[in-house]
PDB file of C-alpha atoms and ligand atoms in Angstrom:
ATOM      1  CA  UNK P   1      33.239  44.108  62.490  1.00 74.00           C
ATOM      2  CA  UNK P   2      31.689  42.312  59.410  1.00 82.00           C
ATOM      3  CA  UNK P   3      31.776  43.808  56.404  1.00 95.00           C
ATOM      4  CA  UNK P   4      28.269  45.006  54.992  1.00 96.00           C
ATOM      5  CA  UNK P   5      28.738  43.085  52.155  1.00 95.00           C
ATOM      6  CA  UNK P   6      29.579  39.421  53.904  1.00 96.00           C
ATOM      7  CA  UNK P   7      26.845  39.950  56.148  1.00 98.00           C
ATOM      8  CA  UNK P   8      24.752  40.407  53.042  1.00 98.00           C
ATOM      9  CA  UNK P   9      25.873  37.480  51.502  1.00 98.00           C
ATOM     10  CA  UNK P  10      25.581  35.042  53.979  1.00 98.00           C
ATOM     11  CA  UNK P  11      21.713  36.478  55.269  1.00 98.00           C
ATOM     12  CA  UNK P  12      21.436  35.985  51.471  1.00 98.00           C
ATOM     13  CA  UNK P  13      22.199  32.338  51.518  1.00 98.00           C
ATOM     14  CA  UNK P  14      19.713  31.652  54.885  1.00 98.00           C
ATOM     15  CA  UNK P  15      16.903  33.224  52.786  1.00 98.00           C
ATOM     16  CA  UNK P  16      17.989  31.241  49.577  1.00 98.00           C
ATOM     17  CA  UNK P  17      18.162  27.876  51.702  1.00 98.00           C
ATOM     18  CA  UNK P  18      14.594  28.929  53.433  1.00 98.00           C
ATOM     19  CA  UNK P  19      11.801  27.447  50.925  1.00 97.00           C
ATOM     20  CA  UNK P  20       8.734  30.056  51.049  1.00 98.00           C
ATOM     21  CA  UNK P  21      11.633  32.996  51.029  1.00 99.00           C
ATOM     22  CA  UNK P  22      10.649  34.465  47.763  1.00 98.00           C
ATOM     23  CA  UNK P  23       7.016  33.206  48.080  1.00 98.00           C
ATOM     24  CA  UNK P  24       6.971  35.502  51.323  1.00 99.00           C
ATOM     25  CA  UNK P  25       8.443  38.659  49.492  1.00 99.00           C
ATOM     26  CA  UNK P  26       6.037  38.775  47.029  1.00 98.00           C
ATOM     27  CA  UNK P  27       3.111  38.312  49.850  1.00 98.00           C
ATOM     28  CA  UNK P  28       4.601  41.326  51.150  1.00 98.00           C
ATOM     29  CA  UNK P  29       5.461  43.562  48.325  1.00 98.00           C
ATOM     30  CA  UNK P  30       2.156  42.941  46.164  1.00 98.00           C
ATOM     31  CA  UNK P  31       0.334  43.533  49.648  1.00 98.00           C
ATOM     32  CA  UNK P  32       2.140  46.823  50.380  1.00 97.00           C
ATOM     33  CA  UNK P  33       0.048  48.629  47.352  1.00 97.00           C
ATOM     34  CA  UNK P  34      -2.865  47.919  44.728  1.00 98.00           C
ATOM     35  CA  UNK P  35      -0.869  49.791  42.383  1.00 98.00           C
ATOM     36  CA  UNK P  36       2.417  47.095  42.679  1.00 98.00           C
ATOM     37  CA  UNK P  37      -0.170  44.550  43.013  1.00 98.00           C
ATOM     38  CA  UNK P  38      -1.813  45.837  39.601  1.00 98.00           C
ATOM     39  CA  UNK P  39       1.657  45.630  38.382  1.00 98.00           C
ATOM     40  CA  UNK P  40       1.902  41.758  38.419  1.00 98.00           C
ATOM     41  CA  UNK P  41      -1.753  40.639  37.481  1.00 98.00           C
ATOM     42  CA  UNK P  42      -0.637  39.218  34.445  1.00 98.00           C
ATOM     43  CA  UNK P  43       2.828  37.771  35.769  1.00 98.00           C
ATOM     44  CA  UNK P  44       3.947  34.066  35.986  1.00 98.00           C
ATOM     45  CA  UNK P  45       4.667  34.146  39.232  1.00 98.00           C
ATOM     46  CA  UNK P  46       6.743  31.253  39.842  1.00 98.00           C
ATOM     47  CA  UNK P  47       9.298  32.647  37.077  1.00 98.00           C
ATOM     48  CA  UNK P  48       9.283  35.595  38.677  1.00 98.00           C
ATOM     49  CA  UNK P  49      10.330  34.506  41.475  1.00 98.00           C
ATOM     50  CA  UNK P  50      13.554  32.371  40.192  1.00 98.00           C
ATOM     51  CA  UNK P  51      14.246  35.673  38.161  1.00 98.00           C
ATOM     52  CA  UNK P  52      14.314  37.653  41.412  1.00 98.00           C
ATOM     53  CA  UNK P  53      16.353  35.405  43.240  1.00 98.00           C
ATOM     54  CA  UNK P  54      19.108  36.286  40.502  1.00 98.00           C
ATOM     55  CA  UNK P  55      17.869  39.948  40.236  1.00 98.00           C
ATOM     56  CA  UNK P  56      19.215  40.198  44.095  1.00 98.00           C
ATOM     57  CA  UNK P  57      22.185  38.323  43.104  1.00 98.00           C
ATOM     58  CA  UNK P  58      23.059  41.336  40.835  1.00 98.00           C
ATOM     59  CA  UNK P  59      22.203  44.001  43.581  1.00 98.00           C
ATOM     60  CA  UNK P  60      25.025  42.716  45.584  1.00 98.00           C
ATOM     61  CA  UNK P  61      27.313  42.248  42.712  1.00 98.00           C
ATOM     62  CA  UNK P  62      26.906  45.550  41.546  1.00 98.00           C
ATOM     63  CA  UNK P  63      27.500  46.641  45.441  1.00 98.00           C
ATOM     64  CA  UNK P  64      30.682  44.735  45.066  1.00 97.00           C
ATOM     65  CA  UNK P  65      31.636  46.217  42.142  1.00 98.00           C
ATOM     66  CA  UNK P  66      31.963  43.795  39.450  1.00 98.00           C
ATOM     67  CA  UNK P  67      31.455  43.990  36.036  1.00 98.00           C
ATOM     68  CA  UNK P  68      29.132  41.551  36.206  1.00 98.00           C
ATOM     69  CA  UNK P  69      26.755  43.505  38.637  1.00 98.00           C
ATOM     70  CA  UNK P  70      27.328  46.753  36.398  1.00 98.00           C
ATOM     71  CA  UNK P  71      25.792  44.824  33.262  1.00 98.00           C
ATOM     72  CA  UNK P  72      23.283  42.983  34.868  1.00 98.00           C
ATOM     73  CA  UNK P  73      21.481  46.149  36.994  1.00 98.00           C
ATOM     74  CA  UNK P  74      22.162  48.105  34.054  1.00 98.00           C
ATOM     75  CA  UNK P  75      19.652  45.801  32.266  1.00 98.00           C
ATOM     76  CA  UNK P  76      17.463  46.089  34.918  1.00 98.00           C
ATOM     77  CA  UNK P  77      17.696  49.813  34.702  1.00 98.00           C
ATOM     78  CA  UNK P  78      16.198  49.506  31.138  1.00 98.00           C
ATOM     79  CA  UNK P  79      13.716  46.838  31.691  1.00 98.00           C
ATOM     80  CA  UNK P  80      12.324  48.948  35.015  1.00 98.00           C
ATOM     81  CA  UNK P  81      12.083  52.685  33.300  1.00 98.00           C
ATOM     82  CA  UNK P  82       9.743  54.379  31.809  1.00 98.00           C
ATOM     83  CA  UNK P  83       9.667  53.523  28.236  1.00 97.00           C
ATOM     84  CA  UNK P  84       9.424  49.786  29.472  1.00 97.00           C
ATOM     85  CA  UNK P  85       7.946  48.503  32.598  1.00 97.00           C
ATOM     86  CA  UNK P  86       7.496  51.728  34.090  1.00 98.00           C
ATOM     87  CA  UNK P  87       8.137  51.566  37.820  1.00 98.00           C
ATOM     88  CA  UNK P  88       8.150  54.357  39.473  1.00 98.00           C
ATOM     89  CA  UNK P  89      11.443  55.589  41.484  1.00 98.00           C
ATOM     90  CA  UNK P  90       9.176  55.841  44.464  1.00 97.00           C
ATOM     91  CA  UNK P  91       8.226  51.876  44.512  1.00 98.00           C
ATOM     92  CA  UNK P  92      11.330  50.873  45.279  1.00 98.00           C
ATOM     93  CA  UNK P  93      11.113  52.060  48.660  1.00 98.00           C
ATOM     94  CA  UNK P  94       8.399  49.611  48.792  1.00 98.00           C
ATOM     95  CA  UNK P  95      10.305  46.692  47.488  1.00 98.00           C
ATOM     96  CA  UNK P  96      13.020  47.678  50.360  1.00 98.00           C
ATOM     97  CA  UNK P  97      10.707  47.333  53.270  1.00 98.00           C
ATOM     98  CA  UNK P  98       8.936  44.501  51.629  1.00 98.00           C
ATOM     99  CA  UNK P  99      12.222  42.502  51.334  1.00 99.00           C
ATOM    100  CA  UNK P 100      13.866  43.633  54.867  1.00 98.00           C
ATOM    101  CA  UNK P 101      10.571  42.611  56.537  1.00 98.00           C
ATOM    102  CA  UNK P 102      10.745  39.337  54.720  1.00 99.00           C
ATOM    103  CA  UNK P 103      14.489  38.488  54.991  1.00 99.00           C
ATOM    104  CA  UNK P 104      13.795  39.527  58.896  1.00 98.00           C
ATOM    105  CA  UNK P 105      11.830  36.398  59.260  1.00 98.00           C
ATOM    106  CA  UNK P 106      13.985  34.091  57.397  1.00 98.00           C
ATOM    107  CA  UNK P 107      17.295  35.047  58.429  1.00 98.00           C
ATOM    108  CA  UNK P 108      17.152  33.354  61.917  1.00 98.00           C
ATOM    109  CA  UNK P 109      20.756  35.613  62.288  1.00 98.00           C
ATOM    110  CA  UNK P 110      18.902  38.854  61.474  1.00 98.00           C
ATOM    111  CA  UNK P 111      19.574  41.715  63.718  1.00 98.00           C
ATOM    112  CA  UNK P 112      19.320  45.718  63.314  1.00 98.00           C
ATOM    113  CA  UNK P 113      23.032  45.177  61.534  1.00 97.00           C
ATOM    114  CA  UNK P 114      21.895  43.114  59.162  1.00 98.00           C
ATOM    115  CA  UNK P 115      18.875  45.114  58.392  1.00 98.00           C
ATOM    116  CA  UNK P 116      20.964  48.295  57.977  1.00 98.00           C
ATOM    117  CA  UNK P 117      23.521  46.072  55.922  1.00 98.00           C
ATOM    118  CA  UNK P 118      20.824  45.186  53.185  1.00 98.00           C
ATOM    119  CA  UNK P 119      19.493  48.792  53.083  1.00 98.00           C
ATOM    120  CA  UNK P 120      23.156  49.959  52.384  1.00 98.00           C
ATOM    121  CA  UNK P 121      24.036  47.369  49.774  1.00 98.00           C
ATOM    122  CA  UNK P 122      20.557  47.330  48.015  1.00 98.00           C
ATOM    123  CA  UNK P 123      20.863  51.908  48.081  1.00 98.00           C
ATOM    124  CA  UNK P 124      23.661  51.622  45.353  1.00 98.00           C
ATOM    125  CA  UNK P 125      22.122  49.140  42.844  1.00 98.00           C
ATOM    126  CA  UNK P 126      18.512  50.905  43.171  1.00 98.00           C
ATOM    127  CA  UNK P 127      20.163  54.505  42.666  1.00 98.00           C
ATOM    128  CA  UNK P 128      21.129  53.509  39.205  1.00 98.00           C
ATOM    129  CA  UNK P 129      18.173  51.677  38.424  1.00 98.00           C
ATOM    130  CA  UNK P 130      16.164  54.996  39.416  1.00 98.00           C
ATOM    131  CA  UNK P 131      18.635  57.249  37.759  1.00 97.00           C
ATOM    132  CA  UNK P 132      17.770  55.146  34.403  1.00 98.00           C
ATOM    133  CA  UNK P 133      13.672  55.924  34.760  1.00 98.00           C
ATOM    134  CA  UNK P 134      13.602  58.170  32.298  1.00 96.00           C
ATOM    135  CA  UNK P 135      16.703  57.273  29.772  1.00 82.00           C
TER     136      UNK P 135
HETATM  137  C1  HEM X   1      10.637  42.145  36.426  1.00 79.64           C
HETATM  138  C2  HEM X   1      14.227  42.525  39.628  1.00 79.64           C
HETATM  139  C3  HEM X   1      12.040  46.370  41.578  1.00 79.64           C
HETATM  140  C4  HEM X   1       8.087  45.291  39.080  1.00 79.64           C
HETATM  141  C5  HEM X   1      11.814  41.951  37.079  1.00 79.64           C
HETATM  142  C6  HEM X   1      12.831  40.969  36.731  1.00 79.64           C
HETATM  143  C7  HEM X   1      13.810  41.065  37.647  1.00 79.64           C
HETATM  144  C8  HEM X   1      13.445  42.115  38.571  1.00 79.64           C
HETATM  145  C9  HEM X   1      15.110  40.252  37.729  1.00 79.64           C
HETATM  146  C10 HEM X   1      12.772  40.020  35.537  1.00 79.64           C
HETATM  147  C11 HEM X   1      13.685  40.508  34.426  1.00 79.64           C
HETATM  148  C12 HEM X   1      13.226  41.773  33.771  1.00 79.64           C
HETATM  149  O1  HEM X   1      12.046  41.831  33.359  1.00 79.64           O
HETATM  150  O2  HEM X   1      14.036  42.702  33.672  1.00 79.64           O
HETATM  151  C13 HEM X   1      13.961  43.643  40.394  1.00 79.64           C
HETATM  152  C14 HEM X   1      14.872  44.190  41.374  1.00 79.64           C
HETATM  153  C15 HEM X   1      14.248  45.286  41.913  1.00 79.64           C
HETATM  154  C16 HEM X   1      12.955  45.401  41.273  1.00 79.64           C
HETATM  155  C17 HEM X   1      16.242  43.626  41.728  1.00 79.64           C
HETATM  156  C18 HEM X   1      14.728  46.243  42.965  1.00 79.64           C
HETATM  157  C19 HEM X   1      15.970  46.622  43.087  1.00 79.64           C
HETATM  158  C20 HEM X   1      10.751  46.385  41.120  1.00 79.64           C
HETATM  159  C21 HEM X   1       9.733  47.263  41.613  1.00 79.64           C
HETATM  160  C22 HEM X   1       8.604  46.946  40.942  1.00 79.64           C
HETATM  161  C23 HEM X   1       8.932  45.881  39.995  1.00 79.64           C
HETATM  162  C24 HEM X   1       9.896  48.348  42.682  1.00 79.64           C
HETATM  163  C25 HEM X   1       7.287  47.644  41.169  1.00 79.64           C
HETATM  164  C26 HEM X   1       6.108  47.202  40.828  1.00 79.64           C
HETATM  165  C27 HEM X   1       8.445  44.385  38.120  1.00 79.64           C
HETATM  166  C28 HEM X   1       7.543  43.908  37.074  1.00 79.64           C
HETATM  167  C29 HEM X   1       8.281  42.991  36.309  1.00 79.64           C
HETATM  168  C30 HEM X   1       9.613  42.939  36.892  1.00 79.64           C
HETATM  169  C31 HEM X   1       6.093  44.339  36.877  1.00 79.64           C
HETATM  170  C32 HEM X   1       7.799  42.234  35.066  1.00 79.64           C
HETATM  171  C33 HEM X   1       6.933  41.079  35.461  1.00 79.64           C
HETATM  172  C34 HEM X   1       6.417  40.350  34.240  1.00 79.64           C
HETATM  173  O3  HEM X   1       7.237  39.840  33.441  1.00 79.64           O
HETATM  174  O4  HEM X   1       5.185  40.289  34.086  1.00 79.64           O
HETATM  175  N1  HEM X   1      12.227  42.627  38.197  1.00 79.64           N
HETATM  176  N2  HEM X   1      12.827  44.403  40.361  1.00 79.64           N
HETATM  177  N3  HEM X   1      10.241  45.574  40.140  1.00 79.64           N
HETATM  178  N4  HEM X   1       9.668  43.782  37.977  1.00 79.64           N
HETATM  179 FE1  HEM X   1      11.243  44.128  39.119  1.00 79.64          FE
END
C-alpha cells in the first residue's frame, strides 16, 4: 500500500505539471463563498498563485515532518490569524474541498485514496495553522 505521503507527492507533481492547476483552485475556492471571495479583491492574483504552489509545498513538508515544514506553516500560522489576515478556522474547510475538487480533475491518477490521502496530509498542517488564530 502507498504511503499517504508518496501518493501526495506524486498527485502533487500531476497538478504542478497541469497548467490551469492553480488557476482552477482559485475558480473554486473564491466561488465557494462571497466572504473568501471578498477576501482576495485586492490580491495580485498571479503571485498568489506561485505563492500557493509553495504554500502546499510546506503542507506536505510539515506532514513529513521536517524542519523546514515546521518553520514555513508556522509563518503561515501568523500571517493567517487574527491579528493579521484574519481567516477564520472555519474557511479552511473550504480551501479543502476547493483543492480536492480541483486536484480531482487534474490528477488523471485520482481515486477515493488519493482524495482521502490529501485530506490526511493537509489535517496536520491546517490544525496548527488554526490553533495559531488567535496567538
Ligand atoms: C496568503 C497559503 C488558507 C486567504 C497566503 C500565502 C500563502 C497562503 C503561501 C502568501 C504568503 C502569506 O501571506 O503568508 C495558504 C495555505 C492555506 C491557506 C497553505 C491552507 C492550508 C487560506 C484560507 C483563506 C486564505 C482558508 C481564506 C480566505 C489568504 C489571503 C492571503 C493569503 C487573503 C493574502 C492575499 C494578499 O496578499 O492579498 N496564503 N492559505 N488562505 N491567504 Fe492563504
Amino acid at each position: 500500500m502507498t504511503a499517504d505521503k508518496d501518493l501526495v507527492q506524486s498527485s502533487y507533481g500531476a497538478c504542478c505539471l497541469s497548467p490551469k492547476f492553480f488557476d482552477d483552485f482559485y475558480d473554486a475556492f473564491l466561488a465557494s463563498s462571497s466572504v473568501i471571495a471578498g477576501k482576495f479583491v485586492n490580491t495580485d492574483m498571479a503571485k498568489q498563485k506561485r505563492l500557493l504552489r509553495d504554500g502546499i509545498s510546506f503542507m506536505i513538508m510539515y506532514f513529513n515532518g521536517t524542519a523546514v515544514g515546521r518553520m514555513k506553516v508556522d509563518k503561515l500560522g501568523e500571517s493567517h490569524s487574527q491579528g493579521r489576515m484574519d481567516i477564520k478556522p472555519q474557511w479552511y474547510d473550504l480551501w479543502v474541498n476547493a483543492l480536492v475538487k480541483t486536484i480531482a480533475k487534474h490528477d488523471p491518477k485520482f481515486s477515493p485514496v488519493t482524495d482521502r490521502a490529501w485530506r490526511t496530509v493537509l489535517a496536520k498542517g491546517i490544525e496548527a495553522m488554526r490553533s495559531q488564530y488567535y496567538a
